[in-house]
CSV table of N, CA, C and O in Angstrom, one decimal:
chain,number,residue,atom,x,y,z
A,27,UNK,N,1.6,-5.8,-13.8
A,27,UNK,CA,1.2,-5.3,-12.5
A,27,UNK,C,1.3,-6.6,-11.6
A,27,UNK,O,1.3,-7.7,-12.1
A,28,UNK,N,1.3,-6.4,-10.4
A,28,UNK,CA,1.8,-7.0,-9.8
A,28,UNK,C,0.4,-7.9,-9.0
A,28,UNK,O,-0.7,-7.5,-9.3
A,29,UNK,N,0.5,-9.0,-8.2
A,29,UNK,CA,-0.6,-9.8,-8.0
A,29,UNK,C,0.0,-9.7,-6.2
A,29,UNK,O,1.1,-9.7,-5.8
A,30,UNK,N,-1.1,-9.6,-5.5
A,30,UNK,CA,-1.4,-9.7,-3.8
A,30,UNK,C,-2.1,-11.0,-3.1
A,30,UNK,O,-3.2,-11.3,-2.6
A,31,UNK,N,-0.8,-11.7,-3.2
A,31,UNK,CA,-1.6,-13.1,-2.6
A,31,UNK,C,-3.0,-12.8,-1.3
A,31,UNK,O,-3.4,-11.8,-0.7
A,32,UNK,N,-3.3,-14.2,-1.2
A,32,UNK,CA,-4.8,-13.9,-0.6
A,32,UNK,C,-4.3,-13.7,0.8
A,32,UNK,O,-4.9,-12.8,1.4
A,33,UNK,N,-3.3,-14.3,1.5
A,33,UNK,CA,-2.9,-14.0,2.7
A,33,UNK,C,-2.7,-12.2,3.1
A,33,UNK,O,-3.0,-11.5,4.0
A,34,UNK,N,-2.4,-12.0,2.2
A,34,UNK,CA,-2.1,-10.1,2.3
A,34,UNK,C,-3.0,-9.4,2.1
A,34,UNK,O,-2.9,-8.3,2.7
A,35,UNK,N,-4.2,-9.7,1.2
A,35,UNK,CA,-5.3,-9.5,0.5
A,35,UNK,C,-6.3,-9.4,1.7
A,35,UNK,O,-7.0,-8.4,1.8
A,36,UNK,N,-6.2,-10.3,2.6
A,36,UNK,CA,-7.0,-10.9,4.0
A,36,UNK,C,-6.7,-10.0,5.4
A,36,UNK,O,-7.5,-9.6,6.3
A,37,UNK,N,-5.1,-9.7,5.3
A,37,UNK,CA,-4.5,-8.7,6.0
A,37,UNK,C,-5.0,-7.4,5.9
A,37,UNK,O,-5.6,-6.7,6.7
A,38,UNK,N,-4.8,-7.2,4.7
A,38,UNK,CA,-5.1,-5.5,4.0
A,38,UNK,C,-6.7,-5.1,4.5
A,38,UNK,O,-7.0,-4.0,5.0
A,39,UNK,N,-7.5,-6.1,4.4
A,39,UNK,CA,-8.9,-5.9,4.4
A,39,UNK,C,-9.3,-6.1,6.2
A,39,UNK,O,-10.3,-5.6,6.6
A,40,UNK,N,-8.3,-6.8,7.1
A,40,UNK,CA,-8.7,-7.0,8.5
A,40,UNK,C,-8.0,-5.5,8.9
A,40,UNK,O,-8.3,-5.3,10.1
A,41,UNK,N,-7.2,-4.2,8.3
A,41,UNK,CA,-6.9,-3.4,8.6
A,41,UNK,C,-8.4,-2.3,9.0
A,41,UNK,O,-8.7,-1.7,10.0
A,42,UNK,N,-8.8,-2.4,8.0
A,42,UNK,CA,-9.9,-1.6,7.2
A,42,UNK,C,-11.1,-1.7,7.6
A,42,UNK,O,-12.1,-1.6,6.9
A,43,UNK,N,-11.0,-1.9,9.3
A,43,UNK,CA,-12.3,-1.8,9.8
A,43,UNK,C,-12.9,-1.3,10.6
A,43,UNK,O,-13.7,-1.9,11.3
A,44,UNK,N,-12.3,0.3,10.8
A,44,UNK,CA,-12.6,1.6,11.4
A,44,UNK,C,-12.8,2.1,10.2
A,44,UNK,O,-12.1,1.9,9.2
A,45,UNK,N,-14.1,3.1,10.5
A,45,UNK,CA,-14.5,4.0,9.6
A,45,UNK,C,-15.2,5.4,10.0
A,45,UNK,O,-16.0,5.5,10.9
A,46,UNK,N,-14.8,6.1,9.5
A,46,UNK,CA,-16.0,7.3,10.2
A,46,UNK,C,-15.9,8.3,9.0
A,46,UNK,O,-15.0,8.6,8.2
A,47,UNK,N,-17.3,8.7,9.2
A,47,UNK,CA,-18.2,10.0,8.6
A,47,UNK,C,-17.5,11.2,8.8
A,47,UNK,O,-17.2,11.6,10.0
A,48,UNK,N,-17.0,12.0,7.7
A,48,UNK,CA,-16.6,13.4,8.0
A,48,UNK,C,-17.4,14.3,7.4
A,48,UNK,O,-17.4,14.1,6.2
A,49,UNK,N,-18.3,15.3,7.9
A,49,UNK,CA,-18.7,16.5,7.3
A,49,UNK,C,-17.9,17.5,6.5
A,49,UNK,O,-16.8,17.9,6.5
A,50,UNK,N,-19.2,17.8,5.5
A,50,UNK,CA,-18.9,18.3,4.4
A,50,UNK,C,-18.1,19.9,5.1
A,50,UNK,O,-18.3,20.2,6.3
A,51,UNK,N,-17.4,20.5,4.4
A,51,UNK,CA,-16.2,21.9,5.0
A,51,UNK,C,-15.6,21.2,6.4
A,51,UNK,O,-15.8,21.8,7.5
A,52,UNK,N,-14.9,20.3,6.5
A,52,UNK,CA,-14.6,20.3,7.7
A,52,UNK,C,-13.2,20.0,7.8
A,52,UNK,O,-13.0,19.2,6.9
A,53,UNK,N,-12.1,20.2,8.6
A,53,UNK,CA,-10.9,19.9,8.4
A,53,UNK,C,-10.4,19.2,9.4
A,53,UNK,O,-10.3,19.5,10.6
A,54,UNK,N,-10.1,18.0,8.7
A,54,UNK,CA,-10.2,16.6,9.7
A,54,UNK,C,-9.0,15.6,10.5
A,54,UNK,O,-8.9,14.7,11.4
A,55,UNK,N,-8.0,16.4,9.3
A,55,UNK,CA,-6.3,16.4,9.8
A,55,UNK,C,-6.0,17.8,9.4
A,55,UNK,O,-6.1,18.5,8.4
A,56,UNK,N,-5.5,18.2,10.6
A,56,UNK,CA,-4.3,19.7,10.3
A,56,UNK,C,-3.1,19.2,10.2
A,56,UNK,O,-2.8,18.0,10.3
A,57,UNK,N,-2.2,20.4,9.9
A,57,UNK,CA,-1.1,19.9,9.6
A,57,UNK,C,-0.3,20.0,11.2
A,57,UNK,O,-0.7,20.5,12.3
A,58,UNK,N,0.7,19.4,10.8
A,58,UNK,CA,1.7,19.1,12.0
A,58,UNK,C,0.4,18.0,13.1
A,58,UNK,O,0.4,18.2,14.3
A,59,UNK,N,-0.1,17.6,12.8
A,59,UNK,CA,-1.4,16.6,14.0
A,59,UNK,C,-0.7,15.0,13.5
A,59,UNK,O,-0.9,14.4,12.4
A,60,UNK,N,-0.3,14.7,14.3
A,60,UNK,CA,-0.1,13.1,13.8
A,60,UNK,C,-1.3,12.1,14.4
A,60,UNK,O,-1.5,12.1,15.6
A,61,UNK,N,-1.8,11.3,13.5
A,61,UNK,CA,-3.1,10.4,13.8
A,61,UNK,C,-2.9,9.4,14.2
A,61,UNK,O,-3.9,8.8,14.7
A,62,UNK,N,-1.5,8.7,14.3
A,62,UNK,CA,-1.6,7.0,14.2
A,62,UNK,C,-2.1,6.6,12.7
A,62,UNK,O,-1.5,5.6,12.5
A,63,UNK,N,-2.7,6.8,11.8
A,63,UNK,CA,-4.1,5.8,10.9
A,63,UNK,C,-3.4,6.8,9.6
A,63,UNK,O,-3.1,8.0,9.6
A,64,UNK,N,-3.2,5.8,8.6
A,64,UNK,CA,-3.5,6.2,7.4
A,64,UNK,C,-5.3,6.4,6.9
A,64,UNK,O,-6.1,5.8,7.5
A,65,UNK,N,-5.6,7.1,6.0
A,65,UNK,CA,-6.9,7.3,5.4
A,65,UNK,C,-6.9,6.8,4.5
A,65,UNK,O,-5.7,6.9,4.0
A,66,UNK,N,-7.9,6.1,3.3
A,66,UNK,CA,-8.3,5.6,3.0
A,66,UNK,C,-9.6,6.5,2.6
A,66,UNK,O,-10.4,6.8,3.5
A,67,UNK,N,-9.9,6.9,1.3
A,67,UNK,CA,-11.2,7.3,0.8
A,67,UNK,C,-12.1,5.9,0.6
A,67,UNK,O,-11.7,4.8,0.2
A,68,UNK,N,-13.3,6.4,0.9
A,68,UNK,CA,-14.2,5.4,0.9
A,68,UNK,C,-15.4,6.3,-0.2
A,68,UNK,O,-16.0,5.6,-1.0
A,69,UNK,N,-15.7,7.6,-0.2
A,69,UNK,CA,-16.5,8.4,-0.9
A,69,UNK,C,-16.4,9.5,-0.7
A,69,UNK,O,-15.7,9.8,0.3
A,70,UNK,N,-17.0,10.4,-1.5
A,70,UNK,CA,-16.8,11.8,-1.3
A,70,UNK,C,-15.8,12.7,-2.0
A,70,UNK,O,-15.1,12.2,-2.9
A,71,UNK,N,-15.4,14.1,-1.8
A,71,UNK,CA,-14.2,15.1,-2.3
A,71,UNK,C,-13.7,15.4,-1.0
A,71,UNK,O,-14.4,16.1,-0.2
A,72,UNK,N,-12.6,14.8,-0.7
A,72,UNK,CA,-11.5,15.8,0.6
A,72,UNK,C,-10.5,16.0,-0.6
A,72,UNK,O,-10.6,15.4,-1.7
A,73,UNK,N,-9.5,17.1,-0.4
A,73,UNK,CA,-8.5,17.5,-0.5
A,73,UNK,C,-7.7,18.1,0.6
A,73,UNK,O,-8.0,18.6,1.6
A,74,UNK,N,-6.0,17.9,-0.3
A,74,UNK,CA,-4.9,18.1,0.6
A,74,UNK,C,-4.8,19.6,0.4
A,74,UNK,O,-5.0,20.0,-0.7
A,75,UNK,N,-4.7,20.8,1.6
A,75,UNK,CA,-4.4,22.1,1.3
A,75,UNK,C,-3.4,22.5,2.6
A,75,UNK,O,-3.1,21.9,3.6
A,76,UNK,N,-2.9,23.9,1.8
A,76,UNK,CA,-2.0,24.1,2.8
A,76,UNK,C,-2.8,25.9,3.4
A,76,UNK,O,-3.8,26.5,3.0
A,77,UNK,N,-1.7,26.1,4.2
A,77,UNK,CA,-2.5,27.6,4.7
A,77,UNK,C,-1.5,28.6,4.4
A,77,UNK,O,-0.4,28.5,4.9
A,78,UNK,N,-1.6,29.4,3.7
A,78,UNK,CA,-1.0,30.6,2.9
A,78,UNK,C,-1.0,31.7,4.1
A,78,UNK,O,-1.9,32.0,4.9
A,79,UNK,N,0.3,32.3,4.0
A,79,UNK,CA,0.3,33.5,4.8
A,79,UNK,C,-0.6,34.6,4.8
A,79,UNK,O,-1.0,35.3,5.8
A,80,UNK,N,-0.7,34.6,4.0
A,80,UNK,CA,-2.4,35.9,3.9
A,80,UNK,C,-3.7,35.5,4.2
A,80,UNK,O,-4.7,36.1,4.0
A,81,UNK,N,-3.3,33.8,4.8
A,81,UNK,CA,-5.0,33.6,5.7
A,81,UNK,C,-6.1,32.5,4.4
A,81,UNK,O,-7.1,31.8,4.6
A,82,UNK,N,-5.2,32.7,3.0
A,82,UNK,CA,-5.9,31.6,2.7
A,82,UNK,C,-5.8,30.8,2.3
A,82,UNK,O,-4.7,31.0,1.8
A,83,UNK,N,-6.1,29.7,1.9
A,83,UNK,CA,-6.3,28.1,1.7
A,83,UNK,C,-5.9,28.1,0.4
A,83,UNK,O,-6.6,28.7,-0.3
A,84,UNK,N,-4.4,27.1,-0.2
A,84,UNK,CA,-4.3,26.5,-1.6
A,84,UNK,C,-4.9,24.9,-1.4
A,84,UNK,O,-4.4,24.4,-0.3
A,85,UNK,N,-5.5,24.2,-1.8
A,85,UNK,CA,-5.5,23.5,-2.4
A,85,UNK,C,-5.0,23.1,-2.9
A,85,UNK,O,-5.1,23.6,-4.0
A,86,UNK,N,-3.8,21.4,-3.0
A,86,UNK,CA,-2.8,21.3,-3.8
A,86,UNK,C,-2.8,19.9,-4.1
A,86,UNK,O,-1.8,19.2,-4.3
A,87,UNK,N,-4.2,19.3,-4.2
A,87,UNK,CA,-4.9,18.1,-4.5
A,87,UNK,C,-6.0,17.2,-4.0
A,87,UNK,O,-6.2,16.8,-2.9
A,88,UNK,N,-6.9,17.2,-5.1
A,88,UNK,CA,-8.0,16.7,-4.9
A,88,UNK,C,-8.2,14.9,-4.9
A,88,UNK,O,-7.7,14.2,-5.7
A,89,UNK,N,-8.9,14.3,-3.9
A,89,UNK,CA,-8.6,12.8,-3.7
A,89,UNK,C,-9.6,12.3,-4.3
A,89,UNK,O,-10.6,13.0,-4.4
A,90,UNK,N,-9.3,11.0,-4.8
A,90,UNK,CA,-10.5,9.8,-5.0
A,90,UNK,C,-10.6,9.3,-4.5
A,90,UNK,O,-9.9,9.2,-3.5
A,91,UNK,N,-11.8,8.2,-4.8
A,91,UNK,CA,-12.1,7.1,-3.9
A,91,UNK,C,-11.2,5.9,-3.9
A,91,UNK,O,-11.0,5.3,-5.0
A,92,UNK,N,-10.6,5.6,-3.0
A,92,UNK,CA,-9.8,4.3,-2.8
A,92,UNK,C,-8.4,5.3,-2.8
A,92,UNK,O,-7.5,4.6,-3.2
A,93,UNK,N,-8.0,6.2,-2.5
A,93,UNK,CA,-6.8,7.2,-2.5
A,93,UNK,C,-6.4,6.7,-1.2
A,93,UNK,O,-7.1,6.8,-0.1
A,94,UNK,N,-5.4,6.2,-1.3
A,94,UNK,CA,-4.3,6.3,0.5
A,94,UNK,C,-3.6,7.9,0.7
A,94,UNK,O,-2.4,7.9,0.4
A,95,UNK,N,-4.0,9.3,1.1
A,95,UNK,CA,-4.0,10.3,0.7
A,95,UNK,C,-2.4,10.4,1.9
A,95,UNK,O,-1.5,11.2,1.5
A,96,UNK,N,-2.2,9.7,3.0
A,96,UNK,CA,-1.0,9.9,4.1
A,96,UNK,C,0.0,8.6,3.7
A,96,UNK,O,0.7,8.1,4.6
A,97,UNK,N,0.1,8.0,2.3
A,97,UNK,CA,0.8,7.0,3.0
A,97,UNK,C,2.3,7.8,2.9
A,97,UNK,O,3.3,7.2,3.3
A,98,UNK,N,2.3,8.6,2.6
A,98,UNK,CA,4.0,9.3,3.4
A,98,UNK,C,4.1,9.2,4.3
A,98,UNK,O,5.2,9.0,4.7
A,99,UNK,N,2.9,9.3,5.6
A,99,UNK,CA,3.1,9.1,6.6
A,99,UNK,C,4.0,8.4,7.4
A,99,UNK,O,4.6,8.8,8.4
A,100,UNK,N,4.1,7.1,6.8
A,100,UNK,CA,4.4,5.8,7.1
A,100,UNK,C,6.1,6.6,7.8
A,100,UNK,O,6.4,6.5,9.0
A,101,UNK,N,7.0,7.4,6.9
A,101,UNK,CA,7.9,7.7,6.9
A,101,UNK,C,8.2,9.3,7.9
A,101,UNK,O,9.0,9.7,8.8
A,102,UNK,N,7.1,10.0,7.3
A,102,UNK,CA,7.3,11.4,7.5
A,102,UNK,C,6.2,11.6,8.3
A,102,UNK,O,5.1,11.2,7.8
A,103,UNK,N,6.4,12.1,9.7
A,103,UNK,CA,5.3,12.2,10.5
A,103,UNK,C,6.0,13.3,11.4
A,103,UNK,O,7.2,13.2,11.7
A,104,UNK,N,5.0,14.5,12.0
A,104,UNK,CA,3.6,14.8,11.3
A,104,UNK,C,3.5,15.4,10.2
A,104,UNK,O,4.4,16.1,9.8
A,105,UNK,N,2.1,15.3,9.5
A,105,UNK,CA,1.9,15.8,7.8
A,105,UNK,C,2.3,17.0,7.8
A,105,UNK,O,2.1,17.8,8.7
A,106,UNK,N,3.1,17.4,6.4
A,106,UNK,CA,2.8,18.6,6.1
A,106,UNK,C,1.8,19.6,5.8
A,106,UNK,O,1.9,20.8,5.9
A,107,UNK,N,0.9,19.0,5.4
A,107,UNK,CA,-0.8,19.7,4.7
A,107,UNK,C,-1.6,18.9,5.8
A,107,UNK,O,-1.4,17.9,6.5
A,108,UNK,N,-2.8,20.1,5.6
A,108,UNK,CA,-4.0,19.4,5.8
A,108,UNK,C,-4.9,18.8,5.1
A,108,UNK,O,-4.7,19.0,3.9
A,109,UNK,N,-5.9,18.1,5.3
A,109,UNK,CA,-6.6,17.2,4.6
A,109,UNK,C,-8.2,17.8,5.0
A,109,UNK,O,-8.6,17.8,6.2
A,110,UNK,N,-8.9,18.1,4.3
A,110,UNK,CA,-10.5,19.3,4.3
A,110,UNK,C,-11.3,18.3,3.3
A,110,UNK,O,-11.1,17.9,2.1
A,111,UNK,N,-12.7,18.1,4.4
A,111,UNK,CA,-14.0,17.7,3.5
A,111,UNK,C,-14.6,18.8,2.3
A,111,UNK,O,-14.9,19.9,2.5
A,112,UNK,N,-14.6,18.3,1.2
A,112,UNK,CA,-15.1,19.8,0.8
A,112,UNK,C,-16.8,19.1,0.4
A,112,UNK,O,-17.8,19.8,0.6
A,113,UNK,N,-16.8,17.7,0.0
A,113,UNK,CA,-18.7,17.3,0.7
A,113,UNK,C,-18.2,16.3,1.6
A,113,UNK,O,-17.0,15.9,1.8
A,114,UNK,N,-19.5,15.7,2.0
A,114,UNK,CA,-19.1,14.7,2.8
A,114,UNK,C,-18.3,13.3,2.5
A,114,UNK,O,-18.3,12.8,1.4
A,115,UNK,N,-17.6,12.7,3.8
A,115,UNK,CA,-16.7,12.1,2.9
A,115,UNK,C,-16.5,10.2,3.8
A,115,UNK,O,-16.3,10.2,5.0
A,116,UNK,N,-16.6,9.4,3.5
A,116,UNK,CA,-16.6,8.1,4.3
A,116,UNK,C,-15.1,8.0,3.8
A,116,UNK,O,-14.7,8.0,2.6
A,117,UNK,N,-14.2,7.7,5.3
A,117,UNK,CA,-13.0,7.1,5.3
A,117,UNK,C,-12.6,6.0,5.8
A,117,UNK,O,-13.2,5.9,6.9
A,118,UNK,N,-11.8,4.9,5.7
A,118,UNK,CA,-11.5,4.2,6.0
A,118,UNK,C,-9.9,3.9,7.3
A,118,UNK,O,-8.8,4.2,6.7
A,119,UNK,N,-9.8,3.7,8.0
A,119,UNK,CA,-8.8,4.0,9.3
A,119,UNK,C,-7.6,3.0,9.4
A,119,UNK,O,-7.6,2.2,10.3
A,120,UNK,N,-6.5,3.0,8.5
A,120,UNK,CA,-5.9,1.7,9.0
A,120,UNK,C,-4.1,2.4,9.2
A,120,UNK,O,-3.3,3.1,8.6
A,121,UNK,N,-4.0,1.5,10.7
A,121,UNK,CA,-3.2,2.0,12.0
A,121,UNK,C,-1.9,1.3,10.4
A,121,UNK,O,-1.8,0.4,9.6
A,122,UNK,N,-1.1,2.6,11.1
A,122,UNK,CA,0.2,2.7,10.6
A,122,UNK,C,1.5,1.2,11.2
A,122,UNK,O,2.4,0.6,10.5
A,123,UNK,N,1.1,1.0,12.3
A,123,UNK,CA,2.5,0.1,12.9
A,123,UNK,C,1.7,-0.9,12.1
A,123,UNK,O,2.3,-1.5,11.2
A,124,UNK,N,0.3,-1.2,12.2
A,124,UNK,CA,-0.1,-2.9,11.3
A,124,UNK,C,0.2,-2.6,10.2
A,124,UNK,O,1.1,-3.4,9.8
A,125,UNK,N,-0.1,-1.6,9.3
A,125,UNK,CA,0.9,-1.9,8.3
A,125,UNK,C,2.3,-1.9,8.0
A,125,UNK,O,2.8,-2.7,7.1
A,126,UNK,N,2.8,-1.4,8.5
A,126,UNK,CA,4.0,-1.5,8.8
A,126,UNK,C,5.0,-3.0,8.8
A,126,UNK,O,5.8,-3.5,8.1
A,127,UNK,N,4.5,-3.4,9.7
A,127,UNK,CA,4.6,-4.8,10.0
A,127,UNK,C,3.8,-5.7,9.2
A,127,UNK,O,4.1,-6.9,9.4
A,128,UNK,N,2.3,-5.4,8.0
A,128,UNK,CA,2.2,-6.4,7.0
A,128,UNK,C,3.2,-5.9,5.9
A,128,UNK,O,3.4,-6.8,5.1
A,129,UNK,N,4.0,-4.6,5.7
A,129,UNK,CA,5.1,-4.7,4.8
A,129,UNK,C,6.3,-5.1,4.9
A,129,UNK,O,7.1,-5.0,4.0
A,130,UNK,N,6.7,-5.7,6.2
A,130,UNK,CA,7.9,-6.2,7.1
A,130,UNK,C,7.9,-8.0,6.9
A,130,UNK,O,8.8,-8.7,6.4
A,131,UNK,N,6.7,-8.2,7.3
A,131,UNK,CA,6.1,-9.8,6.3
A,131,UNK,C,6.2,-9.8,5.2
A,131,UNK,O,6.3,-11.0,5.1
A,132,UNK,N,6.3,-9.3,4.1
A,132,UNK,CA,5.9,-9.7,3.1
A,132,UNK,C,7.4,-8.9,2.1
A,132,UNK,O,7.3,-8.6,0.9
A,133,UNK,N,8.4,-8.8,2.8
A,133,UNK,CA,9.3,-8.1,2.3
A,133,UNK,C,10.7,-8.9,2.2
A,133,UNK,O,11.7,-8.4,1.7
């Protein structure tokens, strides 16, 4: 596996300093909504679901802690799925063009 020098290490972590509280049931990206910010789990259960023609909710993965759950985003914008608290959940906020541009350095 691969090693992240401390310069990037320092970058990654100066991304990662918006955060906010989501309530538990609550749906915090819809689909087609573009954010700017990848997510970052910090605690909690969100999952990615989509909306079924008959009105209800699949489910089509459950996140962990430390999950980058949009980095498709980077490419594909806006999401296909939404993203739902199912308890409460601490996320971490880090803007798509900074990273971008720390993968542009370091490439």
């Amino acid at each position: 596996m691969g090693r992240v020098d401390q310069e990037t290490a320092i970058g990654i972590a100066n991304f990662c300093t918006k955060t906010k509280r989501v309530r538990a049931k609550n749906e915090f990206v819809r689909k087609g909504q573009s954010t700017g910010h990848l997510h970052i789990l910090i605690s909690g259960w969100p999952c990615r679901c989509k909306d079924l023609s008959d009105g209800k909710r699949q489910i089509t993965s459950l996140l962990l802690a430390g999950d980058i759950w949009d980095l498709d985003s980077l490419y594909i914008d806006p999401p296909d799925e939404s993203l739902y608290a199912l308890t409460p959940c601490d996320i971490a906020l880090v803007s798509r063009a900074d990273l971008k541009r720390l993968m542009r350095r370091d490439s």
